[in-house]
PDB file of C-alpha atoms in Angstrom:
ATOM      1  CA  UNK A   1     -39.991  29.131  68.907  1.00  0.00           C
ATOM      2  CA  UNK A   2     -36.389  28.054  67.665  1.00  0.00           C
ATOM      3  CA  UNK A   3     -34.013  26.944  70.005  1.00  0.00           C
ATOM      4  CA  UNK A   4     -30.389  27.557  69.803  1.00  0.00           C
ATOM      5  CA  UNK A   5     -29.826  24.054  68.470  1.00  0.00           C
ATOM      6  CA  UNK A   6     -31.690  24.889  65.527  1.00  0.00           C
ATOM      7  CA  UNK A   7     -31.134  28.794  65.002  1.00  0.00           C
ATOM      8  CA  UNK A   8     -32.032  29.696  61.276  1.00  0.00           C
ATOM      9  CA  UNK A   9     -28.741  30.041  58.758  1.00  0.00           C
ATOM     10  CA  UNK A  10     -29.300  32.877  56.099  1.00  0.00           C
ATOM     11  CA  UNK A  11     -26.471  33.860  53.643  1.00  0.00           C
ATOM     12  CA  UNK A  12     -25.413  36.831  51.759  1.00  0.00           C
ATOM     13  CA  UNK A  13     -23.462  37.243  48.549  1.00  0.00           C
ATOM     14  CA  UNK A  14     -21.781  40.628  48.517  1.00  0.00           C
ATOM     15  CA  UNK A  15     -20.536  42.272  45.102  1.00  0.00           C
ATOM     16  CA  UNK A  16     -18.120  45.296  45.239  1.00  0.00           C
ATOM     17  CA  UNK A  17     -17.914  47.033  41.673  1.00  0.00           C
ATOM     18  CA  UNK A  18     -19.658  44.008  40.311  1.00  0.00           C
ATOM     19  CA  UNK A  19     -17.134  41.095  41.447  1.00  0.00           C
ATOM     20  CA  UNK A  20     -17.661  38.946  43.988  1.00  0.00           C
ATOM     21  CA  UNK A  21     -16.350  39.565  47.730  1.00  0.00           C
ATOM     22  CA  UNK A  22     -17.419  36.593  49.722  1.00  0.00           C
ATOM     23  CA  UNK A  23     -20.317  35.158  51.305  1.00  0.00           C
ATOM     24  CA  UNK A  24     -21.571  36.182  54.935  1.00  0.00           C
ATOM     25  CA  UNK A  25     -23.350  33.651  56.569  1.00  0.00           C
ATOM     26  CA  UNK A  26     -25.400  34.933  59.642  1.00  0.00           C
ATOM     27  CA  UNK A  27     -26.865  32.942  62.328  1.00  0.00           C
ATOM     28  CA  UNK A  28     -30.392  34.206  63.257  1.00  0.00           C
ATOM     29  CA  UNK A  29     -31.036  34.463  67.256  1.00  0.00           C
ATOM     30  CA  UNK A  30     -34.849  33.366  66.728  1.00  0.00           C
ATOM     31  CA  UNK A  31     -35.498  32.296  69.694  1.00  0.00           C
ATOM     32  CA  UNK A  32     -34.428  35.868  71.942  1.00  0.00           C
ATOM     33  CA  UNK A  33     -35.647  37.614  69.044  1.00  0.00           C
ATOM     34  CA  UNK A  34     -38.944  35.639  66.481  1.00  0.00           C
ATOM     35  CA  UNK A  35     -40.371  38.577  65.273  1.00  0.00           C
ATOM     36  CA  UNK A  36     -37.132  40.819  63.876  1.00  0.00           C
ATOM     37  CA  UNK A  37     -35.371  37.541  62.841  1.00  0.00           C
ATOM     38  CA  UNK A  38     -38.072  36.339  60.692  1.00  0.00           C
ATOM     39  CA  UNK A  39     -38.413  39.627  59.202  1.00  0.00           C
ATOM     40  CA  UNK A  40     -34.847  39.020  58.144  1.00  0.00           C
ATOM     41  CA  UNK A  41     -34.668  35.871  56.739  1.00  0.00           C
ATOM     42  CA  UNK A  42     -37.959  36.467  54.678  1.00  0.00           C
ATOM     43  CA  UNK A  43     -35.930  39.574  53.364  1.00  0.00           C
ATOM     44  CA  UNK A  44     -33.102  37.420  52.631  1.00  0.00           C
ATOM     45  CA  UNK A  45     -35.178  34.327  51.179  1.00  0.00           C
ATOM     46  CA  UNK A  46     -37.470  37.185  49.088  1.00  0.00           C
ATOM     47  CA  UNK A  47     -40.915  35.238  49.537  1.00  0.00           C
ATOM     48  CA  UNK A  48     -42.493  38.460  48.474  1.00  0.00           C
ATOM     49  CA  UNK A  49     -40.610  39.710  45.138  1.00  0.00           C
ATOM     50  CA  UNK A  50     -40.943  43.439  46.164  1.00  0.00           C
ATOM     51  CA  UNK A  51     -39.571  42.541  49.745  1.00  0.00           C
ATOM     52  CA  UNK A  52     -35.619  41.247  49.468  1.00  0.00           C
ATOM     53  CA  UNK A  53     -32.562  42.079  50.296  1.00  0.00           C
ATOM     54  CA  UNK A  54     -31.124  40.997  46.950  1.00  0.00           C
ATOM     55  CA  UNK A  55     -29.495  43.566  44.934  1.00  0.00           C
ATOM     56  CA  UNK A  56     -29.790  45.970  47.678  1.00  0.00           C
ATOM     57  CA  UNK A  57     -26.623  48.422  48.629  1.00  0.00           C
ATOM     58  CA  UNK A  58     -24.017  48.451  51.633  1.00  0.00           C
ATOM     59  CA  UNK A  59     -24.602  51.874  51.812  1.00  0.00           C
ATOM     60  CA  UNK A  60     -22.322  53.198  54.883  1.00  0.00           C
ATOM     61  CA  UNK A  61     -19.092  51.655  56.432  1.00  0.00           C
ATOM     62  CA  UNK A  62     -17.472  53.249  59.206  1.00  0.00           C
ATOM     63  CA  UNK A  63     -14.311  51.455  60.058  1.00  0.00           C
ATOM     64  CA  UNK A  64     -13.775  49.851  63.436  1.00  0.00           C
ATOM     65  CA  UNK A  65     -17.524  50.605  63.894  1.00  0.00           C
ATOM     66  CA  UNK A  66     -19.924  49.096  61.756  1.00  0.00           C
ATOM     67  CA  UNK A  67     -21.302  48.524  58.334  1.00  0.00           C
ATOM     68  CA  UNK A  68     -25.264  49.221  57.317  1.00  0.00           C
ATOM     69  CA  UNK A  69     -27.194  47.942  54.758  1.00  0.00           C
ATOM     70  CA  UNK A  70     -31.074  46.879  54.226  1.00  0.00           C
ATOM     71  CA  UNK A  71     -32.475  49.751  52.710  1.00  0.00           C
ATOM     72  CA  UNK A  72     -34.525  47.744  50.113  1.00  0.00           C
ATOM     73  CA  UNK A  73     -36.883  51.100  48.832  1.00  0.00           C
ATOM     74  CA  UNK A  74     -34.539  54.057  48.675  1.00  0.00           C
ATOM     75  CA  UNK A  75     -30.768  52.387  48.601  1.00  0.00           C
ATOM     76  CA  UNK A  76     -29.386  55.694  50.382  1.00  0.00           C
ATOM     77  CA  UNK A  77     -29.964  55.024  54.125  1.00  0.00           C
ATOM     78  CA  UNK A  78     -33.188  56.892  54.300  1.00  0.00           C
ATOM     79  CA  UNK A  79     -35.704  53.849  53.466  1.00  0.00           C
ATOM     80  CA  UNK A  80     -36.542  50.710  54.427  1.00  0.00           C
ATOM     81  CA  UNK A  81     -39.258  48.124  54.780  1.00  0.00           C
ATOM     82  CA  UNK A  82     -40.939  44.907  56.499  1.00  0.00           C
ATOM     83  CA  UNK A  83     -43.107  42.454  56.028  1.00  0.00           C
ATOM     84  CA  UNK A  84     -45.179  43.426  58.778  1.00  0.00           C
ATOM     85  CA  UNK A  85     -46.232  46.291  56.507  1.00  0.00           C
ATOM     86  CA  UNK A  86     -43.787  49.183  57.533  1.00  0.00           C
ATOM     87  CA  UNK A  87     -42.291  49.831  60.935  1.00  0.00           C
ATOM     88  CA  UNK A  88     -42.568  47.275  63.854  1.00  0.00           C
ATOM     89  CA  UNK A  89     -41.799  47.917  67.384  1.00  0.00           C
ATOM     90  CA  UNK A  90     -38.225  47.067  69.469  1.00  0.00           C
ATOM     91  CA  UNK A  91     -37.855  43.301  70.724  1.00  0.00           C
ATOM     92  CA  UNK A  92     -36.091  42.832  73.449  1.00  0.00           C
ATOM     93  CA  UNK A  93     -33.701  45.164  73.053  1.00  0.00           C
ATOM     94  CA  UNK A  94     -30.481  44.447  75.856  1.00  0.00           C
ATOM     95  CA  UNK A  95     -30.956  40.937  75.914  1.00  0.00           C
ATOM     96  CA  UNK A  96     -27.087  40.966  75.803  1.00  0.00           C
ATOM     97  CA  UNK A  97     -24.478  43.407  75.430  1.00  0.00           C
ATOM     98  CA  UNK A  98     -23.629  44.656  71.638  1.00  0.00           C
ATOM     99  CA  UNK A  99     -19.586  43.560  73.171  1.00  0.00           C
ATOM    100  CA  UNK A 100     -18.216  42.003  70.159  1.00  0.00           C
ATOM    101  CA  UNK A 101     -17.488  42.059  66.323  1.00  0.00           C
ATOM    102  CA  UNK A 102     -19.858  40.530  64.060  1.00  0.00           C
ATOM    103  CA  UNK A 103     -23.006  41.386  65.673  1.00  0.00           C
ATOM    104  CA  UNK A 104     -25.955  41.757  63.095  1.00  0.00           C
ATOM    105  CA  UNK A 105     -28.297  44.228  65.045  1.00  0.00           C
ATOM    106  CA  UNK A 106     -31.327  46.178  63.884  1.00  0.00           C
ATOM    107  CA  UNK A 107     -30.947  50.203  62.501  1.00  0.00           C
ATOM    108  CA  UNK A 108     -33.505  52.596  63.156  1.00  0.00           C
ATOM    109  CA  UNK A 109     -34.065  56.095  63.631  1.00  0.00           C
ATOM    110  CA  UNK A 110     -35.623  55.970  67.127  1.00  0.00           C
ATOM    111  CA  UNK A 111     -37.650  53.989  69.353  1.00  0.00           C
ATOM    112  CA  UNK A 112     -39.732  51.177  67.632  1.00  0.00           C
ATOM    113  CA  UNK A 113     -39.040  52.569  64.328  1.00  0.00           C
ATOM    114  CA  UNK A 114     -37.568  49.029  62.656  1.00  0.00           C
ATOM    115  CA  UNK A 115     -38.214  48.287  59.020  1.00  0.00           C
ATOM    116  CA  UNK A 116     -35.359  46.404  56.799  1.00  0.00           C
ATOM    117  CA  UNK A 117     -32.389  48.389  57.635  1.00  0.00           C
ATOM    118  CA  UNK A 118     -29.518  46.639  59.569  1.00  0.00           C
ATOM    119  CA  UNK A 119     -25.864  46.426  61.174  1.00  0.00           C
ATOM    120  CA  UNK A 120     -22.937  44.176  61.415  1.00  0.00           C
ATOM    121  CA  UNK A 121     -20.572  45.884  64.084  1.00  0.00           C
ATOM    122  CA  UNK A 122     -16.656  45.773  63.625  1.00  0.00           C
ATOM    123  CA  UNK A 123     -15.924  46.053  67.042  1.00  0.00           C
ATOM    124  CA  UNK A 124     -17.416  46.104  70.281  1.00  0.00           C
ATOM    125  CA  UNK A 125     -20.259  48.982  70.396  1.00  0.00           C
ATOM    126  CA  UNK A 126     -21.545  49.016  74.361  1.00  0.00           C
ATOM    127  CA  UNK A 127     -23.479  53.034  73.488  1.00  0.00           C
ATOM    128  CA  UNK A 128     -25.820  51.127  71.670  1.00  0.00           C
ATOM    129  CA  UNK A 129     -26.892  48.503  74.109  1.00  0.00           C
ATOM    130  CA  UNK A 130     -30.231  50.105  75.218  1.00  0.00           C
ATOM    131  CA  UNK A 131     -30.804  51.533  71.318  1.00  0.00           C
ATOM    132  CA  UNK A 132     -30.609  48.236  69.372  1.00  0.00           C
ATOM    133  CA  UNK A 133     -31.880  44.476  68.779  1.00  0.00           C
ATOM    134  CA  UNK A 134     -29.119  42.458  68.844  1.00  0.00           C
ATOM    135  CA  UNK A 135     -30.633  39.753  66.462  1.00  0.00           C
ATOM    136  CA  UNK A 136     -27.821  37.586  64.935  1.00  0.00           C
ATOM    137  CA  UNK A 137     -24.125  36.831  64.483  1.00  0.00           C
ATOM    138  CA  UNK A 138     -21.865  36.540  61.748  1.00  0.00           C
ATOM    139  CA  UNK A 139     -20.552  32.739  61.769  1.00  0.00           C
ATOM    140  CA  UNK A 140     -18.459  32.532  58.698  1.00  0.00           C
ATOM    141  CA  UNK A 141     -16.969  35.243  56.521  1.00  0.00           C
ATOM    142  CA  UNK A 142     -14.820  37.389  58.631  1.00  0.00           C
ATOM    143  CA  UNK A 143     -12.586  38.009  55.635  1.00  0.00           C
ATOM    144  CA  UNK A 144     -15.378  39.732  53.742  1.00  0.00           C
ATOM    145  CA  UNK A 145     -16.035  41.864  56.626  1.00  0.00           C
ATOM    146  CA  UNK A 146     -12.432  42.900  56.720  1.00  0.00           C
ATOM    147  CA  UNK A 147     -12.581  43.880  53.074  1.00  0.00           C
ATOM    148  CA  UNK A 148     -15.359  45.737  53.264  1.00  0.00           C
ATOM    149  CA  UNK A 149     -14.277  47.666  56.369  1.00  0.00           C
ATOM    150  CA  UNK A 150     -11.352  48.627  54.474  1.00  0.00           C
ATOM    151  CA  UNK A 151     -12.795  50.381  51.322  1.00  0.00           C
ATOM    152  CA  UNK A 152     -12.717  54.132  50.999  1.00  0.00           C
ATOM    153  CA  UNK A 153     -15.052  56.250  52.204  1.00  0.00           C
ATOM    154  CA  UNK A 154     -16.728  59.875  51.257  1.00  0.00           C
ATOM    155  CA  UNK A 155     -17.579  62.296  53.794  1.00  0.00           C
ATOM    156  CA  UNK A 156     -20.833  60.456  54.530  1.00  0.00           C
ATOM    157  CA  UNK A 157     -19.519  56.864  55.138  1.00  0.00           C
ATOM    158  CA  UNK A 158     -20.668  55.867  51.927  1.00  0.00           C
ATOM    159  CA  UNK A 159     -18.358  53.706  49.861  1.00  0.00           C
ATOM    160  CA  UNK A 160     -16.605  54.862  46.691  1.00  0.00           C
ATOM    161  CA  UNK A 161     -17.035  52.066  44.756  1.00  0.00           C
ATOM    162  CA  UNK A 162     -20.965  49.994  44.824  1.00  0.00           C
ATOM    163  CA  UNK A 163     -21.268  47.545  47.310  1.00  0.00           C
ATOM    164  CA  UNK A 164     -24.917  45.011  46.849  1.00  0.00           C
ATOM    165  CA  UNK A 165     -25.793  42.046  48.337  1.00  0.00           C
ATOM    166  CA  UNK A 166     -25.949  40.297  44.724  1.00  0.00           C
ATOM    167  CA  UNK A 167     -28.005  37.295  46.287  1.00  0.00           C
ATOM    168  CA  UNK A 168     -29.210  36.056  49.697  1.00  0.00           C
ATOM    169  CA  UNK A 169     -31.030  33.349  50.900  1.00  0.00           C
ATOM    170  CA  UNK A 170     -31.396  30.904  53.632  1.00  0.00           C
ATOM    171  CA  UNK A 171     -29.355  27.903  54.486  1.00  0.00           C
ATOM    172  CA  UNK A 172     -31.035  24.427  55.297  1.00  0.00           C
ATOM    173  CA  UNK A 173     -30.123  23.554  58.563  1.00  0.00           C
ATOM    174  CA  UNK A 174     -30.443  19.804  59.962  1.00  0.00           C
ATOM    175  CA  UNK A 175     -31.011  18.699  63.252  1.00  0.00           C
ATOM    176  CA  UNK A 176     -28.121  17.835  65.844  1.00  0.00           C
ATOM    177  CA  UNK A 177     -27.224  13.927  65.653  1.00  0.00           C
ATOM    178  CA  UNK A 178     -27.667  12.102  68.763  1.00  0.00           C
ATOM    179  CA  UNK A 179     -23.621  11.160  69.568  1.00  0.00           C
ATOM    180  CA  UNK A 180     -22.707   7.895  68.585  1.00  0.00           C
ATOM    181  CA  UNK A 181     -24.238   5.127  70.116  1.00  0.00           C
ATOM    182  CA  UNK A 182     -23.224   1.330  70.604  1.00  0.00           C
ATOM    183  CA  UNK A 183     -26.008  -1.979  70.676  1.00  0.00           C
ATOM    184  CA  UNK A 184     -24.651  -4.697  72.979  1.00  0.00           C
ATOM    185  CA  UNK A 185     -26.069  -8.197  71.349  1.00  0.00           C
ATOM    186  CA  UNK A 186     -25.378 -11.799  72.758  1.00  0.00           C
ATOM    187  CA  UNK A 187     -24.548 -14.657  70.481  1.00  0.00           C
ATOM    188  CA  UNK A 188     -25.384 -17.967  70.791  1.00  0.00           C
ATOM    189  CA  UNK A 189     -22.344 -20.335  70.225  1.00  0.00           C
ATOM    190  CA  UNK A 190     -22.616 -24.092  70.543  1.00  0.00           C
ATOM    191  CA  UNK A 191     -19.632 -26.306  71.585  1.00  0.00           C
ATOM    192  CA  UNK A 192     -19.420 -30.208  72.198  1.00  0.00           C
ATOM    193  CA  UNK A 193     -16.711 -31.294  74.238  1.00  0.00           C
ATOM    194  CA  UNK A 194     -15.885 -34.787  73.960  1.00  0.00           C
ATOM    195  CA  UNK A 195     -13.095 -35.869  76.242  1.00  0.00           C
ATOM    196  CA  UNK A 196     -12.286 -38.997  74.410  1.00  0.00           C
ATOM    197  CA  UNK A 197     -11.257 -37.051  71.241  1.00  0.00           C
ATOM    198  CA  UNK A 198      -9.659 -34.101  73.007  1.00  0.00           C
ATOM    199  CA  UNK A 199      -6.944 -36.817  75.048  1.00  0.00           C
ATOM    200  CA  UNK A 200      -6.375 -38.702  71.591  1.00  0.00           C
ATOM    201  CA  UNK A 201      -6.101 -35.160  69.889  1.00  0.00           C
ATOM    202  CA  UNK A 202      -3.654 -33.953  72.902  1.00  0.00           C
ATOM    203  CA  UNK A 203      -1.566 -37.763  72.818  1.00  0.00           C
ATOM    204  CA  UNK A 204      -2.826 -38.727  76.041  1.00  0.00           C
ATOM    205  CA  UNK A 205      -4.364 -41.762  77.433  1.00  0.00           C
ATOM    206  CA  UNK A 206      -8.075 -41.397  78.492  1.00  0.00           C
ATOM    207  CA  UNK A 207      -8.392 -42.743  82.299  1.00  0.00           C
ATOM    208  CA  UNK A 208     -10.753 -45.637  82.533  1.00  0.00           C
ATOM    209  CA  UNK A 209     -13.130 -43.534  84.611  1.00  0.00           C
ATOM    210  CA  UNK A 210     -13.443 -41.424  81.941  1.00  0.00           C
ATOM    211  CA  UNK A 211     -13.862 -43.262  78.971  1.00  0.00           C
ATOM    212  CA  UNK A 212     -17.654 -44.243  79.821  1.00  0.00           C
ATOM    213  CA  UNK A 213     -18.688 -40.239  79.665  1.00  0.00           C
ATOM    214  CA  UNK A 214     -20.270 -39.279  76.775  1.00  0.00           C
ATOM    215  CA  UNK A 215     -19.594 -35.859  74.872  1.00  0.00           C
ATOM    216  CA  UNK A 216     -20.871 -32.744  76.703  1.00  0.00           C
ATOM    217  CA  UNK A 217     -22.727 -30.341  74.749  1.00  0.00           C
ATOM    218  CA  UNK A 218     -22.459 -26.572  75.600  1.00  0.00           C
ATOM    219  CA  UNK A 219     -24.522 -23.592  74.812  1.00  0.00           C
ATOM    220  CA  UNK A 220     -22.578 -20.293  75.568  1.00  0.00           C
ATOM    221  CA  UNK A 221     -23.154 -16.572  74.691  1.00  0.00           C
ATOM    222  CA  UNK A 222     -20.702 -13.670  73.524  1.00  0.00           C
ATOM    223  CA  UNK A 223     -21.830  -9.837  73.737  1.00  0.00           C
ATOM    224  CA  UNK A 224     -20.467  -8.194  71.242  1.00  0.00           C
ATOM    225  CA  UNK A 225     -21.151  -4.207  71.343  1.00  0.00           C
ATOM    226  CA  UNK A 226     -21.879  -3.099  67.914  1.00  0.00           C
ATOM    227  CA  UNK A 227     -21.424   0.890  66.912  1.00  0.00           C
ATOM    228  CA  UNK A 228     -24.563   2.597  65.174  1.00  0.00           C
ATOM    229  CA  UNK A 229     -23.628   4.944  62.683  1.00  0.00           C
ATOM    230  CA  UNK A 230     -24.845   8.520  62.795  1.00  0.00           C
ATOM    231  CA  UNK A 231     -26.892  10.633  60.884  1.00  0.00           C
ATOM    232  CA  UNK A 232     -24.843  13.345  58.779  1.00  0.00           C
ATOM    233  CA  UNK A 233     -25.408  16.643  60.536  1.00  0.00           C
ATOM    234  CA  UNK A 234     -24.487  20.286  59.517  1.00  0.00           C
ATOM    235  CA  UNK A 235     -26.168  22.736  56.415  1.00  0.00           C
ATOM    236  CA  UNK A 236     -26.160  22.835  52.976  1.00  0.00           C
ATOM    237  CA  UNK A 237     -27.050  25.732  50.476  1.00  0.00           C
ATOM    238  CA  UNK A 238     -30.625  26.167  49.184  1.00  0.00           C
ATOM    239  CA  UNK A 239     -30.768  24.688  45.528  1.00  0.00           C
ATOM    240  CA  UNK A 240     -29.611  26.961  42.617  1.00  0.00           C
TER     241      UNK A 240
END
């Protein structure tokens, strides 16, 4: 089970009439929620051809509420599918409130009826807290969002113009880098002292008592504290 330190990246690539609006990228809460997450990033990642999200429609948008997509069979809002073979049951739904914008959550049309269809709220939407998986968050294209809540509407919710997610996908995520660490090392340094050539070096007679000693040689040590360099950290998209 995924821990939040390593919570799955997926991205989608939304088209309205055919040009490009922006990428959402959606971090997947897989470890309050295994099973509807990983039905959601195999839709976005389309392991099984016949079971993606690409080129599917946004097909309702309801301003300071929500917009809905996922319906990978029918496109209208009526369909939808999973790869557990049809519907699969709630998981545990009001594991947190549904108390902020940019909450991807699951749509259904009842209890344990989930397939592919889902929601990203545009506001905070506490009625549906004991209806809903909350199951991921938006974490970078707000701006898209804020287009999309902004295009006209019919009397259905149902954009004027075609809105598809033109591609999806996953992210590659890399582990968390340990914070940046020092080594502490001693050095060995040698050192003779010979008092004879120190005086002469200085301009100063050597007393008679000292003249018989003989040089002095000196092992000493230095720590020096040495930084490690850290591994790069963050995500990068899948290959093209």
């Amino acid at each position: 089970m995924a821990s939040s330190a390593i919570r799955p990246r997926v991205f989608l690539d939304v088209h309205v009439a055919e040009e490009p609006a922006g990428r959402l990228v959606v971090e997947l809460f897989a470890d309050k929620a295994p099973k509807t997450c990983e039905n959601f990033r195999a839709l976005c990642t389309g392991s099984n051809p016949t079971l993606t999200y690409k080129m599917s429609p946004i097909h309702r948008i309801i301003d300071e509420f929500m917009i809905q997509g996922g319906d990978i069979t029918k496109g209208d809002g009526t369909g939808g599918d999973s790869i557990y073979g049809g519907e699969f049951d709630d998981e545990n739904i009001g594991w947190r409130e549904i108390d902020t914008a940019g909450l991807v959550c699951m749509a259904n049309r009842g209890k344990n009826t989930n397939s592919s269809q889902f929601f990203i709220t545009l506001a905070p939407c506490p009625h549906l807290n004991a209806k809903h998986t909350a199951f991921g968050h938006v974490v970078s294209g707000q701006a898209v969002l804020d287009r999309l809540a902004a295009l006209p509407v019919d009397k259905n919710d149902r954009p004027t113009k075609p809105v598809l997610i033109a591609n999806c996908g996953e992210l590659e995520r890399r582990k968390k880098a340990p914070t940046a660490a020092t080594l502490a090392v001693r050095l060995p340094i040698p050192l003779s002292i010979d008092l004879r050539r120190t005086h002469a070096a200085l301009g100063i007679a050597t007393p008679p008592s000292a003249q018989k000693i003989s040089p002095v040689q000196l092992n000493l040590s230095v720590a020096v504290a040495v930084a490690l360099p850290s591994p790069t950290t963050g995500e990068r998209p899948p290959p093209q």
